Amino acid sequence: MTRMSNTAGPAAKRAWLVAAALACGCSTSALIRSDDAAYRRSIERLKRTRQLVAGSLAPEDDQAMFLQAEGLFRYRFAPPGRGFGSYLAQTAAAAIDLPVLDSLAGALDLYSLRLKTYDGAIQVWETLLVRNRSTPLRPLALYRLGWAYRNSLADGLPGGSEQAFDELRAGFAGSPLAPLALEARRAPWKSMGRATAFSLLPGLGQVYAGEVRNGLIRMAIAAVGGGMVIVPSVVAYERRGDLSWSRDWPLLVTAIAGAIIVTTDYSSSYQDALRAVLEYNERSEAEFEDRHPDAP
């Protein structure tokens, strides 16, 4: 019996690895589709910005830094939908605690890269403003920072959305960007930090970002998983003096399955809440640009 249990663990791990690897092979292409409207729009905006930067007569290094940040800021494409392989790898990681599967689950989600590019853009723009406080690109950089900070996740960045817009209006009142900054400051947006806090309850972050149905489904999944843990635990406690493996093994299996469901739901709900906030903010920005066709 002991020998069988010793071989079952590695065998189960190998089975999870094989299943996750096979799911990876069935995943969708990582390339951006040729008909991706979000990517096409970002390219058009980037081309416009490149012309503005060239016409600013800023030093060459300033122009290069600004465009580097702009490329990160404009890294946008339509969400491809999270593949089954990613969920399988995440579930396997929760079940057998194998770090390589956590890495695999993340590698399968290229869309999560979009959550990090805003912090990269902010870092480069803020560095530019510190290195050359009189750069002709300062008003445009502040305007971009006002939007970019709304999707920031990293700690340690020196500013904020409202701070950037306010500095633009105070320091460059005569700039055509000043009235745009005032209106942009009032544009609706959601906070990544609040979505993270709300995600302590799976699904609440989605509700905060306006995806109510998505959030309610995730709450229901968490409730089911929690019930699968709690109910067998209570039953086992009540039978604590008369438990036997041959009769009560379903209690253990049910509780383990429930724990896996809860763990997977927590992790995926947090990541999905950030995605929902990102898309909410980008829709708000796109609507603002549509109302102000002259906005950079």
PDB file of C-alpha atoms in Angstrom, residues 39 49-50 66 100 146 148 170 182 249 256 265:
ATOM      1  CA  TYR A  39      -3.834  47.447 -32.879  1.00  0.00           C
ATOM      2  CA  THR A  49       2.577  61.286 -32.217  1.00  0.00           C
ATOM      3  CA  ARG A  50       5.794  60.656 -34.129  1.00  0.00           C
ATOM      4  CA  PHE A  66       9.630  59.926 -25.793  1.00  0.00           C
ATOM      5  CA  VAL A 100       7.108  25.380 -13.343  1.00  0.00           C
ATOM      6  CA  GLY A 146      -2.040  61.649 -16.950  1.00  0.00           C
ATOM      7  CA  ALA A 148      -0.800  56.234 -18.340  1.00  0.00           C
ATOM      8  CA  ALA A 170      -0.415  75.003 -14.045  1.00  0.00           C
ATOM      9  CA  LEU A 182      -8.839  69.605 -17.719  1.00  0.00           C
ATOM     10  CA  TRP A 249     -12.664   8.995   1.218  1.00  0.00           C
ATOM     11  CA  ILE A 256      -9.340  18.836  -2.111  1.00  0.00           C
ATOM     12  CA  ASP A 265     -10.760  31.127  -8.960  1.00  0.00           C
TER      13      ASP A 265
END
